[in-house]
Short mmCIF file of C-alpha atoms in Angstrom, two decimals:
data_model
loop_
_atom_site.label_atom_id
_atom_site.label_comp_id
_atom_site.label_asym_id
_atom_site.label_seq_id
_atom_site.Cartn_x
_atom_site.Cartn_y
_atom_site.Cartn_z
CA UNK A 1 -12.62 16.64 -2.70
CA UNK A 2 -10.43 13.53 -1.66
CA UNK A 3 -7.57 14.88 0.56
CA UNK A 4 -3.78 13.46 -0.67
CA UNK A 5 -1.23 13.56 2.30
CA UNK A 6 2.35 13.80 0.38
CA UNK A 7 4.52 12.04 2.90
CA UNK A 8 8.36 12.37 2.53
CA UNK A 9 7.44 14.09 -1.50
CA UNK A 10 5.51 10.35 -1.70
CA UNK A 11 1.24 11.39 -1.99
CA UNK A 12 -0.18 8.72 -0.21
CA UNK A 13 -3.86 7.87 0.64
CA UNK A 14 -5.29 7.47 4.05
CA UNK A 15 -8.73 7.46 4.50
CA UNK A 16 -10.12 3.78 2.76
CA UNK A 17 -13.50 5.31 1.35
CA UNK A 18 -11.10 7.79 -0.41
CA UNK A 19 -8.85 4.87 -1.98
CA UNK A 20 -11.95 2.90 -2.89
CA UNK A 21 -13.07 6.18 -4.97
CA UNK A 22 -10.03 6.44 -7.05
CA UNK A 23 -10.10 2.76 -7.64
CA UNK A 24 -13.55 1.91 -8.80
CA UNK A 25 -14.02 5.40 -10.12
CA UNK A 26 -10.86 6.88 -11.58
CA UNK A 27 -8.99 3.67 -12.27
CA UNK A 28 -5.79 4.58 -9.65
CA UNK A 29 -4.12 1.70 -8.19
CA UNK A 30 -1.68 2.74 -6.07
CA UNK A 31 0.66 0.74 -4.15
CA UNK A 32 -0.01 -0.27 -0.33
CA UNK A 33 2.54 0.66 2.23
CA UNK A 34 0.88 -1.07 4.87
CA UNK A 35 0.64 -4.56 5.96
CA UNK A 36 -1.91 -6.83 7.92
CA UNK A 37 0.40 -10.09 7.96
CA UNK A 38 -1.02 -11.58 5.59
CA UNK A 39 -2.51 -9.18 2.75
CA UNK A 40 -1.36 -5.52 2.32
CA UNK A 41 -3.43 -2.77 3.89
CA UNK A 42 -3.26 1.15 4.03
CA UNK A 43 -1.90 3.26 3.40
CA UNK A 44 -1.75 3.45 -0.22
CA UNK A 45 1.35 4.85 -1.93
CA UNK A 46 0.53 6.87 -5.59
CA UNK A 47 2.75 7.36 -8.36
CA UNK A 48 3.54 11.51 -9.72
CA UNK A 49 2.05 10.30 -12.54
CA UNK A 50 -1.54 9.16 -11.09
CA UNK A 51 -1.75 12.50 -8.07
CA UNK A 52 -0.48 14.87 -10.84
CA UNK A 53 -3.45 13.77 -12.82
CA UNK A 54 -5.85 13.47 -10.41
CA UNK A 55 -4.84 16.82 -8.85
CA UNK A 56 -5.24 18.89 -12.90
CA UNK A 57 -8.63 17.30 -12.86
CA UNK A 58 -9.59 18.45 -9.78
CA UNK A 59 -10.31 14.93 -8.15
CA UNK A 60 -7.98 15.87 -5.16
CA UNK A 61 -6.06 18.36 -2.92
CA UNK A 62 -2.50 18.02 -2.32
CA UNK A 63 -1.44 18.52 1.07
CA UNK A 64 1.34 17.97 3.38
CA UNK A 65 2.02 18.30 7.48
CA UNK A 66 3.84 21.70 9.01
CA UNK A 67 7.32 20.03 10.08
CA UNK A 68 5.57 16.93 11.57
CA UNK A 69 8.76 14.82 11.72
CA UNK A 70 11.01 18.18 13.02
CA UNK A 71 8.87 18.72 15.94
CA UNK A 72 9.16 18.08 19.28
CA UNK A 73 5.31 16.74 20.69
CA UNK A 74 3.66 18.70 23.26
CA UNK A 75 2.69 17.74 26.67
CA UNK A 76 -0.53 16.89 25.29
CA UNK A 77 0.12 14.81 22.27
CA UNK A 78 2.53 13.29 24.36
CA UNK A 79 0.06 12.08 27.43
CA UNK A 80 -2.44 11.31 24.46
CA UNK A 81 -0.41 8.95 22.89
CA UNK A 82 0.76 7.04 25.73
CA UNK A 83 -2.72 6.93 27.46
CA UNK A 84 -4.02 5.40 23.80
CA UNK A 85 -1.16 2.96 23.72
CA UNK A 86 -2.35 1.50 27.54
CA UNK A 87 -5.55 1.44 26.73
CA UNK A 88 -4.79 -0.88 23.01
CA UNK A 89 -2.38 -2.84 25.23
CA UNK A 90 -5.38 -3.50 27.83
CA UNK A 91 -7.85 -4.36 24.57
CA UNK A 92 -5.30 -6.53 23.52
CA UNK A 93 -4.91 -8.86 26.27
CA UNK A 94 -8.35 -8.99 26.82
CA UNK A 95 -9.61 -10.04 23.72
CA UNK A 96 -6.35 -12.76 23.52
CA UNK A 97 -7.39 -14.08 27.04
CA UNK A 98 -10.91 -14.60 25.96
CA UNK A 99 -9.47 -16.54 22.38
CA UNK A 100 -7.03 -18.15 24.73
CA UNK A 101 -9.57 -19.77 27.28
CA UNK A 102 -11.70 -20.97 24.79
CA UNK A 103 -8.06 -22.69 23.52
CA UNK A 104 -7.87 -23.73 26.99
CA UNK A 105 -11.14 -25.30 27.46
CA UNK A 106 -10.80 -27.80 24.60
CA UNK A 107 -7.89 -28.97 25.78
CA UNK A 108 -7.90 -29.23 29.21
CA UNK A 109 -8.79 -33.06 29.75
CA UNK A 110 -5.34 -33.65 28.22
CA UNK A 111 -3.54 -30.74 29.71
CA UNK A 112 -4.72 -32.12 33.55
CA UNK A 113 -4.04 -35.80 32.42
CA UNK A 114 -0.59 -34.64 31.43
CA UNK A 115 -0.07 -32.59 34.81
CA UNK A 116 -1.17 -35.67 36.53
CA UNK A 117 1.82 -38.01 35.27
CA UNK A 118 4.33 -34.92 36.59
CA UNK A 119 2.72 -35.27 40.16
CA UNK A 120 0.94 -32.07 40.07
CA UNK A 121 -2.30 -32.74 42.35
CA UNK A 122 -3.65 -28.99 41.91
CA UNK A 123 -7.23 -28.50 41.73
CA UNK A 124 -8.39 -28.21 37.43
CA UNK A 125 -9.31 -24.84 38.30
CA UNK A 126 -5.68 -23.63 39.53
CA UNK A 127 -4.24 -25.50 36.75
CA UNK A 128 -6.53 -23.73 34.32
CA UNK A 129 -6.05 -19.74 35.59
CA UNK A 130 -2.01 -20.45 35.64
CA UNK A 131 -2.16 -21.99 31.76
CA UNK A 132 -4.47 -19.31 31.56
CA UNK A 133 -2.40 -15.98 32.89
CA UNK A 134 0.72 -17.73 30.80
CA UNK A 135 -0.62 -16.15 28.02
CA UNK A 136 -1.83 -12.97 28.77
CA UNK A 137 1.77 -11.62 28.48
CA UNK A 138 1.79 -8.88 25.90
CA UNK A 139 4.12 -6.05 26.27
CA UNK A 140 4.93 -2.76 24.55
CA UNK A 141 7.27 -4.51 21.93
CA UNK A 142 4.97 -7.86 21.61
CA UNK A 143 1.66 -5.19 20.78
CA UNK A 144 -0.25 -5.29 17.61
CA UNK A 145 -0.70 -1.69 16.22
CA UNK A 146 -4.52 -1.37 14.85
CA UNK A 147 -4.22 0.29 11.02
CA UNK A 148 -5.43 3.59 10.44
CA UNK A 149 -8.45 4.54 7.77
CA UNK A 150 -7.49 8.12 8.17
CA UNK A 151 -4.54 10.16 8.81
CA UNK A 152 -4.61 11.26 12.44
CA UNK A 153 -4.22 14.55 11.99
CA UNK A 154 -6.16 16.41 10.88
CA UNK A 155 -6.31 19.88 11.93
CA UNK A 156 -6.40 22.58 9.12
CA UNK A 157 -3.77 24.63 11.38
CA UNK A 158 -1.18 21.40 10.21
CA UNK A 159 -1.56 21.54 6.90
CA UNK A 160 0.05 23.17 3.93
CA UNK A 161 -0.31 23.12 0.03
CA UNK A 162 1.63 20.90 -2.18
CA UNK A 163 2.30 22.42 -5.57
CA UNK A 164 2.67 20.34 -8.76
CA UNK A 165 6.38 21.09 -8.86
CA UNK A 166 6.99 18.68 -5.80
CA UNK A 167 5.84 15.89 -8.17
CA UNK A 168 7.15 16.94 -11.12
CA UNK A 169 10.63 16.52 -9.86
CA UNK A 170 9.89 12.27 -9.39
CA UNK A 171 8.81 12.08 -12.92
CA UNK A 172 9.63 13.62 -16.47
CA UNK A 173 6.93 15.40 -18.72
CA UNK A 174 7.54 12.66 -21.02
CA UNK A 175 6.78 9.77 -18.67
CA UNK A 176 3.44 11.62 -17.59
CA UNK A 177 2.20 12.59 -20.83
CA UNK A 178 2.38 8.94 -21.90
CA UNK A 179 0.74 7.72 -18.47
CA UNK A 180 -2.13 10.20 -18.84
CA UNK A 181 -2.37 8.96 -22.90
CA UNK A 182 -2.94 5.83 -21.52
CA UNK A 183 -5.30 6.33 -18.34
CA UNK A 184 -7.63 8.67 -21.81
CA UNK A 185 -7.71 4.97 -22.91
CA UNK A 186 -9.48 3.62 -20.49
CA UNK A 187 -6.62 1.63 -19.33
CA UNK A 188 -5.65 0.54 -15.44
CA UNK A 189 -2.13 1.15 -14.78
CA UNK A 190 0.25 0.30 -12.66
CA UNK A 191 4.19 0.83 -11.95
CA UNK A 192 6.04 -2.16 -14.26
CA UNK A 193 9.26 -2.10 -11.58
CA UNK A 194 9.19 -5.74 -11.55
CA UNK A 195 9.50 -6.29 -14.85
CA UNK A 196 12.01 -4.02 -15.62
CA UNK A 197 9.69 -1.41 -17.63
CA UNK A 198 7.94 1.53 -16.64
CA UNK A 199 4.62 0.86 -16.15
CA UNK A 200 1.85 -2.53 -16.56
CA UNK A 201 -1.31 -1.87 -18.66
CA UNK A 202 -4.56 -3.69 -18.15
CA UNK A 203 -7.90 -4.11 -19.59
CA UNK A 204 -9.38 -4.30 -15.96
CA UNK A 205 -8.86 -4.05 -12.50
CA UNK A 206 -5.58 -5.88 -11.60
CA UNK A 207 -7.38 -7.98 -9.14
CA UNK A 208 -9.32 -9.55 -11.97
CA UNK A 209 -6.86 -9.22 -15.24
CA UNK A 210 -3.50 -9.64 -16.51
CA UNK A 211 -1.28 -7.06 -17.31
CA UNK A 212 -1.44 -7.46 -20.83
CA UNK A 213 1.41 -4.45 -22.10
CA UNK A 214 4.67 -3.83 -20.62
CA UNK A 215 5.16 -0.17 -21.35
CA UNK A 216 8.88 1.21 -21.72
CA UNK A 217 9.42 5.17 -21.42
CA UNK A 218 11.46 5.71 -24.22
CA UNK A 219 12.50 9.55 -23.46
CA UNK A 220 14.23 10.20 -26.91
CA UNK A 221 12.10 9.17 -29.82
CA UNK A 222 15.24 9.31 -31.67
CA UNK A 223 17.04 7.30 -29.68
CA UNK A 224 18.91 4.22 -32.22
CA UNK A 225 18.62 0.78 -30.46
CA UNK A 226 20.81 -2.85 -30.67
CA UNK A 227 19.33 -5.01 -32.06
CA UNK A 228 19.87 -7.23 -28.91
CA UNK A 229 18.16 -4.62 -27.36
CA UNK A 230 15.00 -5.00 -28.99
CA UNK A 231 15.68 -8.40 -28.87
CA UNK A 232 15.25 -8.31 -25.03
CA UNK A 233 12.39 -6.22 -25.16
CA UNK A 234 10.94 -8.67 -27.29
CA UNK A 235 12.20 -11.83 -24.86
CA UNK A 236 10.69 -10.34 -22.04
CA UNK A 237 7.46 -9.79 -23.09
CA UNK A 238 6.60 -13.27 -24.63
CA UNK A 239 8.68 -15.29 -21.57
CA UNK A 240 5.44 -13.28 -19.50
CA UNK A 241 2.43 -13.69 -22.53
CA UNK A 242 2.26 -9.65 -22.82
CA UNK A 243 3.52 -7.35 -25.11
CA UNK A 244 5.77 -4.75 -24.83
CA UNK A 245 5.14 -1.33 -25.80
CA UNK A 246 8.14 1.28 -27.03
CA UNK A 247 6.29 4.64 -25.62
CA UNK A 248 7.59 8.30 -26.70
CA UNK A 249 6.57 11.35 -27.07
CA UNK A 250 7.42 13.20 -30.19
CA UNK A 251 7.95 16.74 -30.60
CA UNK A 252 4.48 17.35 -32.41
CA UNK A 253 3.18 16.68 -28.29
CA UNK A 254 1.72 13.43 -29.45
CA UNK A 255 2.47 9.92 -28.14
CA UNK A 256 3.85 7.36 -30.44
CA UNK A 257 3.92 3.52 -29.52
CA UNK A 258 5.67 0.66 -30.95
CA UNK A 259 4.78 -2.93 -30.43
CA UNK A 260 7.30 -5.47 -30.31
CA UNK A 261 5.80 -9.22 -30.90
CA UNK A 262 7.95 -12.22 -30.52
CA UNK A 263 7.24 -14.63 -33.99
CA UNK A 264 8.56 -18.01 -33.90
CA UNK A 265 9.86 -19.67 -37.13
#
């Protein structure tokens, strides 16, 4: 059973095999938390919605950490960490010294030719271990933190259970009834925060597809709307090529949709 770590009431995945699971098998996206400079990394941040799911179908465990943030470290943990921070500094410099000299060494003709005009009559080899130590200077504040595949702890003695009721507090029964409708679909699904709706349907995996609904929670299916209301709705789904979906659940316990298309004259 994958193992859900609910950080802060947020259930977030650690372990990279266990996010690869849920994505290719179960169809849950998640959003990353973590970043390698350039593309985003672990860990993965779920929505109620997708652990709440995932946790009635018995795909996962929810669990969280005894007071982690509240406690003091031991002695231990303490020496631990700091002996594990020297030794990734150390790594560090080692492996940008050897990427460094290799720099160097394609360079240096020009480098010496350009020490040469300043007067400096130093041997190439003194001239080479000075560029070269300039570089090696990586501190505490200037180190690059490896990511984690796994939360680090992971002692049983840390742990407690998460019930549902955690989650059900960031969502509404409405909003996960209509998310779950939707994942019975076959659909990939994502959190729509960026354009303005609830959540982003897909056909596929969003690395390969479009969104292609824009789903808005409507909580009271007999709510009465503007007409510049649906208006907007309308607007925003054709100024992106999707359409947007009016999602509600009625009182019969099913889900109800209504599609808004944009038709020119």
């Amino acid at each position: 059973m994958i193992t859900i770590y609910v950080d802060n009431n947020v259930p977030c995945i650690y372990k990279i095999e266990d996010w690869e699971i849920l994505r290719k098998t179960y169809r849950i996206i998640g959003n990353p938390l973590g970043t390698n400079f350039c593309i985003p990394s672990l860990p993965v941040s779920l929505l109620p919605e997708e652990a709440l799911i995932l946790k009635r179908k018995g795909i996962v465990k929810l669990i969280t950490l005894k007071q982690v943030l509240n406690t003091e470290p031991r002695d231990n943990q303490e020496k631990a960490y700091n002996d594990f921070k020297v030794k990734l500094i150390k790594a560090q410099k080692e492996i940008y010294r050897d990427i460094r000299k290799k720099q160097i060494e394609l360079n240096i003709k020009k480098l010496i030719a350009g020490k040469r005009k300043k007067g400096d009559d130093r041997c190439e080899q003194e001239i080479f271990e000075e560029e070269l130590e300039k570089s090696c200077c990586i501190a505490e504040d200037s180190m690059l933190w490896p990511i984690f595949c796994e939360h680090q702890i992971t002692s049983k003695d840390c742990h407690d259970e998460v019930g549902e009721d955690v989650l059900l507090a960031k969502t509404t029964q409405t909003k996960l009834t209509i998310y779950e409708d939707l994942w019975n679909r076959g659909f990939y699904i994502t959190v729509g925060n960026k354009f303005g709706a609830d959540f982003l349907v897909y056909l596929g995996d969003p690395v390969l597809h479009h969104a292609v609904y824009i789903v808005i929670i409507v909580e009271n299916p007999k709510k009465l709307f503007y007409p510049s209301e649906l208006v907007a709705y309308g607007r925003l789904g054709t100024s992106v090529k999707k359409k947007t979906l009016l999602a509600s659940l009625m009182e019969t316990g099913k889900v109800s949709y209504l599609t808004l298309n944009w038709m020119d004259d």
